[in-house]
Amino acid sequence: MGTLIVIGLIAVYGGGILKFWNGFGRTNFNPTLTNRIGLSLLWPALFITNQSYRRNFRKALKG
């Protein structure tokens, strides 16, 4: 059971990275490679703590 939860969390994390990466052009962030990588990898923490990031993340996912 615990293994399924871990696999599910990894799938959600990976899916969030892919969706944000593909929709990055719709955000207000500076389109550099380092921004794209950093913001994509840190999306769960930034989504929870930063309202501006949350708005931009939702913009990226709407594509």
JSON list of C-alpha atoms in Angstrom, two decimals, residues 20-41:
[
{"chain": "A", "resi": 20, "resn": "PHE", "atom": "CA", "xyz": [4.35, 23.38, -16.27]},
{"chain": "A", "resi": 21, "resn": "TRP", "atom": "CA", "xyz": [7.29, 22.88, -18.64]},
{"chain": "A", "resi": 22, "resn": "ASN", "atom": "CA", "xyz": [4.99, 22.72, -21.67]},
{"chain": "A", "resi": 23, "resn": "GLY", "atom": "CA", "xyz": [2.94, 25.75, -20.61]},
{"chain": "A", "resi": 24, "resn": "PHE", "atom": "CA", "xyz": [5.85, 27.88, -19.40]},
{"chain": "A", "resi": 25, "resn": "GLY", "atom": "CA", "xyz": [5.40, 30.32, -22.29]},
{"chain": "A", "resi": 26, "resn": "ARG", "atom": "CA", "xyz": [2.03, 31.43, -20.90]},
{"chain": "A", "resi": 27, "resn": "THR", "atom": "CA", "xyz": [3.54, 32.59, -17.60]},
{"chain": "A", "resi": 28, "resn": "ASN", "atom": "CA", "xyz": [5.03, 35.95, -16.64]},
{"chain": "A", "resi": 29, "resn": "PHE", "atom": "CA", "xyz": [8.38, 34.39, -15.75]},
{"chain": "A", "resi": 30, "resn": "ASN", "atom": "CA", "xyz": [11.63, 35.24, -17.54]},
{"chain": "A", "resi": 31, "resn": "PRO", "atom": "CA", "xyz": [12.02, 32.48, -20.18]},
{"chain": "A", "resi": 32, "resn": "THR", "atom": "CA", "xyz": [15.56, 31.36, -19.41]},
{"chain": "A", "resi": 33, "resn": "LEU", "atom": "CA", "xyz": [16.52, 27.71, -19.18]},
{"chain": "A", "resi": 34, "resn": "THR", "atom": "CA", "xyz": [17.60, 28.00, -15.55]},
{"chain": "A", "resi": 35, "resn": "ASN", "atom": "CA", "xyz": [14.27, 29.61, -14.58]},
{"chain": "A", "resi": 36, "resn": "ARG", "atom": "CA", "xyz": [12.37, 26.95, -16.46]},
{"chain": "A", "resi": 37, "resn": "ILE", "atom": "CA", "xyz": [14.26, 24.10, -14.79]},
{"chain": "A", "resi": 38, "resn": "GLY", "atom": "CA", "xyz": [14.23, 25.57, -11.29]},
{"chain": "A", "resi": 39, "resn": "LEU", "atom": "CA", "xyz": [10.59, 26.61, -11.30]},
{"chain": "A", "resi": 40, "resn": "SER", "atom": "CA", "xyz": [9.55, 23.27, -12.79]},
{"chain": "A", "resi": 41, "resn": "LEU", "atom": "CA", "xyz": [11.42, 21.19, -10.21]}
]
